[in-house]
Amino acid sequence: MLDNQLISLVISTIIAQEAAAGIAGTPLAQAFQPTQQGVNTVPTVYLYKVGDKRYGFRGVTDIWDAVNSQMVHTETQQYETTLQFSALATQNPSTPTQYTASDILNAIAYILQSSATVAALEAQGVGVERITDVRNPYFSDDRDRFEASPSFDVTLCHKQVIVTTAPILQTTEIQIATV
C-alpha cells in the first residue's frame, strides 16, 4: 500500500468513528511538517508520516499466465509505517467544558484501537501494531502564552505488492564459438 492510500484509509476510518468517541466534526488533516504556523481557530488533529521499516524478507513468486502467454512476477514486502498524530486546540478559561488537545488525541487513540477501526483496517490489509502514550509538551505560542502540543505515534503494518510481467521468449539466436 502506498503512503497516500494508507493515510487516506486512516483518515476516513477515524472520521467514521469520531461521533462514537464524542469528537464529531473535529477536522483531521495530513500535515507535511511536525509544526504548524498561524493561529488555530478550531481544534484540529494533524497527522504525518514519521517513517517506514521494511520487515522480514522480500517475497517473490513467478506464475505462468497461460491466457496471456506471459510470466507474472510478484514481489511482496511487509512494512511497518509509523504515523504521528498531533492536535492544537486553543484553551479559553471561559469555556471549561471544551476538549483540550490532549483530550482530542486520547479520543483519536481510542478510535484507532477500537474493534470497529481494527476490523475496518484489517479488511484493507492493514494492522494496528502499537499505539504509544500521548506526550504533552508545552510551547510558547505567537501571543507568548504557554500552549500544549500533545502527540502520539501509531505503527501500522501493511504489505507493498509490486507486480510485473514478462512476455514469452519469441526467438533466440545461439552463437557457439570454439576456443
JSON list of C-alpha atoms in Angstrom, two decimals:
[
{"chain": "A", "resi": 1, "resn": "MET", "atom": "CA", "xyz": [0.00, 0.00, 0.00]},
{"chain": "A", "resi": 2, "resn": "LEU", "atom": "CA", "xyz": [1.36, 3.41, -0.92]},
{"chain": "A", "resi": 3, "resn": "ASP", "atom": "CA", "xyz": [1.63, 6.28, 1.59]},
{"chain": "A", "resi": 4, "resn": "ASN", "atom": "CA", "xyz": [-1.28, 8.36, 0.31]},
{"chain": "A", "resi": 5, "resn": "GLN", "atom": "CA", "xyz": [-3.54, 5.29, 0.18]},
{"chain": "A", "resi": 6, "resn": "LEU", "atom": "CA", "xyz": [-2.62, 4.39, 3.77]},
{"chain": "A", "resi": 7, "resn": "ILE", "atom": "CA", "xyz": [-3.11, 7.93, 5.08]},
{"chain": "A", "resi": 8, "resn": "SER", "atom": "CA", "xyz": [-6.42, 8.29, 3.24]},
{"chain": "A", "resi": 9, "resn": "LEU", "atom": "CA", "xyz": [-7.63, 4.98, 4.70]},
{"chain": "A", "resi": 10, "resn": "VAL", "atom": "CA", "xyz": [-6.63, 6.03, 8.24]},
{"chain": "A", "resi": 11, "resn": "ILE", "atom": "CA", "xyz": [-8.29, 9.46, 7.92]},
{"chain": "A", "resi": 12, "resn": "SER", "atom": "CA", "xyz": [-11.57, 8.09, 6.53]},
{"chain": "A", "resi": 13, "resn": "THR", "atom": "CA", "xyz": [-11.70, 5.33, 9.17]},
{"chain": "A", "resi": 14, "resn": "ILE", "atom": "CA", "xyz": [-11.13, 7.81, 12.02]},
{"chain": "A", "resi": 15, "resn": "ILE", "atom": "CA", "xyz": [-13.70, 10.29, 10.69]},
{"chain": "A", "resi": 16, "resn": "ALA", "atom": "CA", "xyz": [-16.27, 7.48, 10.50]},
{"chain": "A", "resi": 17, "resn": "GLN", "atom": "CA", "xyz": [-15.73, 6.77, 14.23]},
{"chain": "A", "resi": 18, "resn": "GLU", "atom": "CA", "xyz": [-15.49, 10.36, 15.57]},
{"chain": "A", "resi": 19, "resn": "ALA", "atom": "CA", "xyz": [-19.12, 10.54, 16.70]},
{"chain": "A", "resi": 20, "resn": "ALA", "atom": "CA", "xyz": [-18.76, 7.38, 18.82]},
{"chain": "A", "resi": 21, "resn": "ALA", "atom": "CA", "xyz": [-15.74, 8.92, 20.58]},
{"chain": "A", "resi": 22, "resn": "GLY", "atom": "CA", "xyz": [-17.52, 12.22, 21.27]},
{"chain": "A", "resi": 23, "resn": "ILE", "atom": "CA", "xyz": [-15.44, 14.39, 18.92]},
{"chain": "A", "resi": 24, "resn": "ALA", "atom": "CA", "xyz": [-17.75, 14.52, 15.89]},
{"chain": "A", "resi": 25, "resn": "GLY", "atom": "CA", "xyz": [-16.74, 17.11, 13.31]},
{"chain": "A", "resi": 26, "resn": "THR", "atom": "CA", "xyz": [-13.16, 17.54, 14.52]},
{"chain": "A", "resi": 27, "resn": "PRO", "atom": "CA", "xyz": [-11.06, 18.30, 11.42]},
{"chain": "A", "resi": 28, "resn": "LEU", "atom": "CA", "xyz": [-8.32, 15.78, 10.65]},
{"chain": "A", "resi": 29, "resn": "ALA", "atom": "CA", "xyz": [-5.65, 16.88, 8.17]},
{"chain": "A", "resi": 30, "resn": "GLN", "atom": "CA", "xyz": [-2.45, 15.49, 6.75]},
{"chain": "A", "resi": 31, "resn": "ALA", "atom": "CA", "xyz": [0.45, 17.70, 7.81]},
{"chain": "A", "resi": 32, "resn": "PHE", "atom": "CA", "xyz": [3.74, 17.64, 6.00]},
{"chain": "A", "resi": 33, "resn": "GLN", "atom": "CA", "xyz": [5.72, 19.17, 8.86]},
{"chain": "A", "resi": 34, "resn": "PRO", "atom": "CA", "xyz": [5.52, 18.47, 12.58]},
{"chain": "A", "resi": 35, "resn": "THR", "atom": "CA", "xyz": [4.95, 22.15, 13.39]},
{"chain": "A", "resi": 36, "resn": "GLN", "atom": "CA", "xyz": [2.06, 24.37, 12.42]},
{"chain": "A", "resi": 37, "resn": "GLN", "atom": "CA", "xyz": [2.22, 28.11, 11.98]},
{"chain": "A", "resi": 38, "resn": "GLY", "atom": "CA", "xyz": [-0.51, 30.67, 12.50]},
{"chain": "A", "resi": 39, "resn": "VAL", "atom": "CA", "xyz": [-3.47, 30.79, 14.84]},
{"chain": "A", "resi": 40, "resn": "ASN", "atom": "CA", "xyz": [-5.50, 27.62, 15.13]},
{"chain": "A", "resi": 41, "resn": "THR", "atom": "CA", "xyz": [-9.15, 28.73, 15.01]},
{"chain": "A", "resi": 42, "resn": "VAL", "atom": "CA", "xyz": [-10.81, 25.35, 15.70]},
{"chain": "A", "resi": 43, "resn": "PRO", "atom": "CA", "xyz": [-9.49, 22.26, 17.47]},
{"chain": "A", "resi": 44, "resn": "THR", "atom": "CA", "xyz": [-7.72, 20.27, 14.75]},
{"chain": "A", "resi": 45, "resn": "VAL", "atom": "CA", "xyz": [-5.90, 16.95, 14.56]},
{"chain": "A", "resi": 46, "resn": "TYR", "atom": "CA", "xyz": [-2.87, 16.62, 12.29]},
{"chain": "A", "resi": 47, "resn": "LEU", "atom": "CA", "xyz": [-1.05, 13.52, 11.16]},
{"chain": "A", "resi": 48, "resn": "TYR", "atom": "CA", "xyz": [2.11, 12.93, 9.23]},
{"chain": "A", "resi": 49, "resn": "LYS", "atom": "CA", "xyz": [4.31, 10.01, 8.38]},
{"chain": "A", "resi": 50, "resn": "VAL", "atom": "CA", "xyz": [7.39, 9.51, 10.54]},
{"chain": "A", "resi": 51, "resn": "GLY", "atom": "CA", "xyz": [8.92, 6.61, 8.63]},
{"chain": "A", "resi": 52, "resn": "ASP", "atom": "CA", "xyz": [8.84, 3.10, 7.20]},
{"chain": "A", "resi": 53, "resn": "LYS", "atom": "CA", "xyz": [10.62, -0.02, 8.31]},
{"chain": "A", "resi": 54, "resn": "ARG", "atom": "CA", "xyz": [10.89, -2.97, 5.96]},
{"chain": "A", "resi": 55, "resn": "TYR", "atom": "CA", "xyz": [10.10, -6.07, 7.94]},
{"chain": "A", "resi": 56, "resn": "GLY", "atom": "CA", "xyz": [11.42, -9.52, 7.06]},
{"chain": "A", "resi": 57, "resn": "PHE", "atom": "CA", "xyz": [12.49, -10.65, 3.62]},
{"chain": "A", "resi": 58, "resn": "ARG", "atom": "CA", "xyz": [11.02, -9.74, 0.26]},
{"chain": "A", "resi": 59, "resn": "GLY", "atom": "CA", "xyz": [8.69, -12.46, -1.01]},
{"chain": "A", "resi": 60, "resn": "VAL", "atom": "CA", "xyz": [8.95, -13.37, -4.70]},
{"chain": "A", "resi": 61, "resn": "THR", "atom": "CA", "xyz": [6.61, -15.52, -6.79]},
{"chain": "A", "resi": 62, "resn": "ASP", "atom": "CA", "xyz": [6.52, -16.25, -10.51]},
{"chain": "A", "resi": 63, "resn": "ILE", "atom": "CA", "xyz": [3.35, -17.65, -12.04]},
{"chain": "A", "resi": 64, "resn": "TRP", "atom": "CA", "xyz": [2.80, -18.50, -15.70]},
{"chain": "A", "resi": 65, "resn": "ASP", "atom": "CA", "xyz": [-0.31, -16.82, -17.14]},
{"chain": "A", "resi": 66, "resn": "ALA", "atom": "CA", "xyz": [-1.37, -19.22, -19.90]},
{"chain": "A", "resi": 67, "resn": "VAL", "atom": "CA", "xyz": [-4.18, -16.97, -21.11]},
{"chain": "A", "resi": 68, "resn": "ASN", "atom": "CA", "xyz": [-1.88, -14.02, -21.90]},
{"chain": "A", "resi": 69, "resn": "SER", "atom": "CA", "xyz": [1.26, -16.12, -22.51]},
{"chain": "A", "resi": 70, "resn": "GLN", "atom": "CA", "xyz": [3.39, -14.21, -20.03]},
{"chain": "A", "resi": 71, "resn": "MET", "atom": "CA", "xyz": [5.16, -14.69, -16.74]},
{"chain": "A", "resi": 72, "resn": "VAL", "atom": "CA", "xyz": [3.65, -12.75, -13.80]},
{"chain": "A", "resi": 73, "resn": "HIS", "atom": "CA", "xyz": [6.38, -11.74, -11.33]},
{"chain": "A", "resi": 74, "resn": "THR", "atom": "CA", "xyz": [5.14, -10.60, -7.90]},
{"chain": "A", "resi": 75, "resn": "GLU", "atom": "CA", "xyz": [7.31, -9.08, -5.16]},
{"chain": "A", "resi": 76, "resn": "THR", "atom": "CA", "xyz": [5.82, -8.56, -1.70]},
{"chain": "A", "resi": 77, "resn": "GLN", "atom": "CA", "xyz": [7.41, -6.61, 1.17]},
{"chain": "A", "resi": 78, "resn": "GLN", "atom": "CA", "xyz": [5.95, -6.25, 4.65]},
{"chain": "A", "resi": 79, "resn": "TYR", "atom": "CA", "xyz": [6.21, -2.72, 6.07]},
{"chain": "A", "resi": 80, "resn": "GLU", "atom": "CA", "xyz": [5.79, -1.09, 9.45]},
{"chain": "A", "resi": 81, "resn": "THR", "atom": "CA", "xyz": [4.74, 2.52, 8.90]},
{"chain": "A", "resi": 82, "resn": "THR", "atom": "CA", "xyz": [4.73, 4.96, 11.80]},
{"chain": "A", "resi": 83, "resn": "LEU", "atom": "CA", "xyz": [2.33, 7.92, 11.73]},
{"chain": "A", "resi": 84, "resn": "GLN", "atom": "CA", "xyz": [2.39, 10.72, 14.29]},
{"chain": "A", "resi": 85, "resn": "PHE", "atom": "CA", "xyz": [-0.79, 12.45, 15.40]},
{"chain": "A", "resi": 86, "resn": "SER", "atom": "CA", "xyz": [-0.77, 15.89, 17.00]},
{"chain": "A", "resi": 87, "resn": "ALA", "atom": "CA", "xyz": [-3.52, 18.32, 17.89]},
{"chain": "A", "resi": 88, "resn": "LEU", "atom": "CA", "xyz": [-3.92, 22.02, 18.51]},
{"chain": "A", "resi": 89, "resn": "ALA", "atom": "CA", "xyz": [-6.84, 23.40, 20.49]},
{"chain": "A", "resi": 90, "resn": "THR", "atom": "CA", "xyz": [-6.70, 26.91, 21.93]},
{"chain": "A", "resi": 91, "resn": "GLN", "atom": "CA", "xyz": [-7.76, 26.87, 25.55]},
{"chain": "A", "resi": 92, "resn": "ASN", "atom": "CA", "xyz": [-10.05, 29.57, 26.87]},
{"chain": "A", "resi": 93, "resn": "PRO", "atom": "CA", "xyz": [-10.85, 29.81, 30.61]},
{"chain": "A", "resi": 94, "resn": "SER", "atom": "CA", "xyz": [-14.38, 30.97, 29.74]},
{"chain": "A", "resi": 95, "resn": "THR", "atom": "CA", "xyz": [-15.12, 27.57, 28.10]},
{"chain": "A", "resi": 96, "resn": "PRO", "atom": "CA", "xyz": [-14.01, 24.97, 30.67]},
{"chain": "A", "resi": 97, "resn": "THR", "atom": "CA", "xyz": [-16.02, 22.17, 29.02]},
{"chain": "A", "resi": 98, "resn": "GLN", "atom": "CA", "xyz": [-14.13, 22.43, 25.73]},
{"chain": "A", "resi": 99, "resn": "TYR", "atom": "CA", "xyz": [-11.87, 19.48, 24.97]},
{"chain": "A", "resi": 100, "resn": "THR", "atom": "CA", "xyz": [-8.16, 20.09, 25.31]},
{"chain": "A", "resi": 101, "resn": "ALA", "atom": "CA", "xyz": [-5.79, 18.99, 22.54]},
{"chain": "A", "resi": 102, "resn": "SER", "atom": "CA", "xyz": [-4.76, 16.08, 24.76]},
{"chain": "A", "resi": 103, "resn": "ASP", "atom": "CA", "xyz": [-8.42, 15.06, 25.25]},
{"chain": "A", "resi": 104, "resn": "ILE", "atom": "CA", "xyz": [-8.89, 15.01, 21.49]},
{"chain": "A", "resi": 105, "resn": "LEU", "atom": "CA", "xyz": [-5.79, 12.89, 20.94]},
{"chain": "A", "resi": 106, "resn": "ASN", "atom": "CA", "xyz": [-6.83, 10.44, 23.63]},
{"chain": "A", "resi": 107, "resn": "ALA", "atom": "CA", "xyz": [-10.14, 10.08, 21.74]},
{"chain": "A", "resi": 108, "resn": "ILE", "atom": "CA", "xyz": [-8.23, 9.50, 18.47]},
{"chain": "A", "resi": 109, "resn": "ALA", "atom": "CA", "xyz": [-6.07, 6.87, 20.20]},
{"chain": "A", "resi": 110, "resn": "TYR", "atom": "CA", "xyz": [-9.28, 5.23, 21.45]},
{"chain": "A", "resi": 111, "resn": "ILE", "atom": "CA", "xyz": [-10.69, 5.23, 17.91]},
{"chain": "A", "resi": 112, "resn": "LEU", "atom": "CA", "xyz": [-7.54, 3.63, 16.50]},
{"chain": "A", "resi": 113, "resn": "GLN", "atom": "CA", "xyz": [-7.68, 0.77, 18.98]},
{"chain": "A", "resi": 114, "resn": "SER", "atom": "CA", "xyz": [-11.45, 0.25, 18.83]},
{"chain": "A", "resi": 115, "resn": "SER", "atom": "CA", "xyz": [-12.82, -3.02, 17.46]},
{"chain": "A", "resi": 116, "resn": "ALA", "atom": "CA", "xyz": [-14.61, -1.24, 14.60]},
{"chain": "A", "resi": 117, "resn": "THR", "atom": "CA", "xyz": [-11.43, 0.51, 13.42]},
{"chain": "A", "resi": 118, "resn": "VAL", "atom": "CA", "xyz": [-9.26, -2.59, 13.74]},
{"chain": "A", "resi": 119, "resn": "ALA", "atom": "CA", "xyz": [-11.78, -4.59, 11.70]},
{"chain": "A", "resi": 120, "resn": "ALA", "atom": "CA", "xyz": [-12.07, -1.85, 9.04]},
{"chain": "A", "resi": 121, "resn": "LEU", "atom": "CA", "xyz": [-8.30, -1.59, 8.67]},
{"chain": "A", "resi": 122, "resn": "GLU", "atom": "CA", "xyz": [-7.78, -5.36, 8.64]},
{"chain": "A", "resi": 123, "resn": "ALA", "atom": "CA", "xyz": [-10.36, -5.64, 5.83]},
{"chain": "A", "resi": 124, "resn": "GLN", "atom": "CA", "xyz": [-7.99, -3.45, 3.78]},
{"chain": "A", "resi": 125, "resn": "GLY", "atom": "CA", "xyz": [-4.88, -5.44, 4.73]},
{"chain": "A", "resi": 126, "resn": "VAL", "atom": "CA", "xyz": [-3.62, -3.03, 7.41]},
{"chain": "A", "resi": 127, "resn": "GLY", "atom": "CA", "xyz": [-2.95, -3.97, 11.02]},
{"chain": "A", "resi": 128, "resn": "VAL", "atom": "CA", "xyz": [-2.51, -1.77, 14.08]},
{"chain": "A", "resi": 129, "resn": "GLU", "atom": "CA", "xyz": [0.73, -2.86, 15.70]},
{"chain": "A", "resi": 130, "resn": "ARG", "atom": "CA", "xyz": [1.11, -0.35, 18.54]},
{"chain": "A", "resi": 131, "resn": "ILE", "atom": "CA", "xyz": [-0.12, 3.00, 19.79]},
{"chain": "A", "resi": 132, "resn": "THR", "atom": "CA", "xyz": [2.17, 5.00, 22.07]},
{"chain": "A", "resi": 133, "resn": "ASP", "atom": "CA", "xyz": [1.11, 7.10, 25.04]},
{"chain": "A", "resi": 134, "resn": "VAL", "atom": "CA", "xyz": [0.09, 10.71, 24.46]},
{"chain": "A", "resi": 135, "resn": "ARG", "atom": "CA", "xyz": [3.01, 13.09, 25.07]},
{"chain": "A", "resi": 136, "resn": "ASN", "atom": "CA", "xyz": [2.04, 16.60, 26.21]},
{"chain": "A", "resi": 137, "resn": "PRO", "atom": "CA", "xyz": [4.92, 19.12, 25.93]},
{"chain": "A", "resi": 138, "resn": "TYR", "atom": "CA", "xyz": [4.24, 22.84, 26.18]},
{"chain": "A", "resi": 139, "resn": "PHE", "atom": "CA", "xyz": [5.49, 25.67, 23.98]},
{"chain": "A", "resi": 140, "resn": "SER", "atom": "CA", "xyz": [5.14, 29.44, 23.87]},
{"chain": "A", "resi": 141, "resn": "ASP", "atom": "CA", "xyz": [2.65, 30.43, 21.15]},
{"chain": "A", "resi": 142, "resn": "ASP", "atom": "CA", "xyz": [2.59, 33.56, 18.95]},
{"chain": "A", "resi": 143, "resn": "ARG", "atom": "CA", "xyz": [0.86, 35.52, 21.75]},
{"chain": "A", "resi": 144, "resn": "ASP", "atom": "CA", "xyz": [3.53, 34.46, 24.25]},
{"chain": "A", "resi": 145, "resn": "ARG", "atom": "CA", "xyz": [1.14, 32.13, 26.09]},
{"chain": "A", "resi": 146, "resn": "PHE", "atom": "CA", "xyz": [2.01, 28.59, 27.06]},
{"chain": "A", "resi": 147, "resn": "GLU", "atom": "CA", "xyz": [0.12, 26.09, 24.95]},
{"chain": "A", "resi": 148, "resn": "ALA", "atom": "CA", "xyz": [0.19, 22.29, 24.88]},
{"chain": "A", "resi": 149, "resn": "SER", "atom": "CA", "xyz": [1.29, 20.40, 21.80]},
{"chain": "A", "resi": 150, "resn": "PRO", "atom": "CA", "xyz": [0.36, 16.79, 22.53]},
{"chain": "A", "resi": 151, "resn": "SER", "atom": "CA", "xyz": [1.20, 13.95, 20.15]},
{"chain": "A", "resi": 152, "resn": "PHE", "atom": "CA", "xyz": [1.34, 10.18, 19.89]},
{"chain": "A", "resi": 153, "resn": "ASP", "atom": "CA", "xyz": [2.57, 7.63, 17.37]},
{"chain": "A", "resi": 154, "resn": "VAL", "atom": "CA", "xyz": [0.77, 4.69, 15.80]},
{"chain": "A", "resi": 155, "resn": "THR", "atom": "CA", "xyz": [2.60, 1.92, 13.96]},
{"chain": "A", "resi": 156, "resn": "LEU", "atom": "CA", "xyz": [0.67, 0.16, 11.23]},
{"chain": "A", "resi": 157, "resn": "CYS", "atom": "CA", "xyz": [1.74, -2.96, 9.35]},
{"chain": "A", "resi": 158, "resn": "HIS", "atom": "CA", "xyz": [0.86, -3.50, 5.72]},
{"chain": "A", "resi": 159, "resn": "LYS", "atom": "CA", "xyz": [2.22, -5.01, 2.54]},
{"chain": "A", "resi": 160, "resn": "GLN", "atom": "CA", "xyz": [3.56, -3.39, -0.57]},
{"chain": "A", "resi": 161, "resn": "VAL", "atom": "CA", "xyz": [2.98, -5.59, -3.61]},
{"chain": "A", "resi": 162, "resn": "ILE", "atom": "CA", "xyz": [4.67, -4.91, -6.95]},
{"chain": "A", "resi": 163, "resn": "VAL", "atom": "CA", "xyz": [3.59, -6.98, -9.94]},
{"chain": "A", "resi": 164, "resn": "THR", "atom": "CA", "xyz": [5.46, -7.02, -13.27]},
{"chain": "A", "resi": 165, "resn": "THR", "atom": "CA", "xyz": [5.03, -9.20, -16.34]},
{"chain": "A", "resi": 166, "resn": "ALA", "atom": "CA", "xyz": [7.46, -10.60, -18.87]},
{"chain": "A", "resi": 167, "resn": "PRO", "atom": "CA", "xyz": [6.34, -11.79, -22.32]},
{"chain": "A", "resi": 168, "resn": "ILE", "atom": "CA", "xyz": [7.33, -15.20, -23.59]},
{"chain": "A", "resi": 169, "resn": "LEU", "atom": "CA", "xyz": [10.56, -15.61, -25.50]},
{"chain": "A", "resi": 170, "resn": "GLN", "atom": "CA", "xyz": [9.82, -15.38, -29.21]},
{"chain": "A", "resi": 171, "resn": "THR", "atom": "CA", "xyz": [13.17, -16.09, -30.84]},
{"chain": "A", "resi": 172, "resn": "THR", "atom": "CA", "xyz": [16.63, -16.98, -29.76]},
{"chain": "A", "resi": 173, "resn": "GLU", "atom": "CA", "xyz": [19.92, -16.83, -31.52]},
{"chain": "A", "resi": 174, "resn": "ILE", "atom": "CA", "xyz": [22.53, -19.29, -30.36]},
{"chain": "A", "resi": 175, "resn": "GLN", "atom": "CA", "xyz": [26.16, -18.47, -31.05]},
{"chain": "A", "resi": 176, "resn": "ILE", "atom": "CA", "xyz": [28.72, -21.12, -30.30]},
{"chain": "A", "resi": 177, "resn": "ALA", "atom": "CA", "xyz": [32.36, -20.21, -30.62]},
{"chain": "A", "resi": 178, "resn": "THR", "atom": "CA", "xyz": [35.31, -22.56, -30.49]},
{"chain": "A", "resi": 179, "resn": "VAL", "atom": "CA", "xyz": [38.04, -21.99, -28.02]}
]
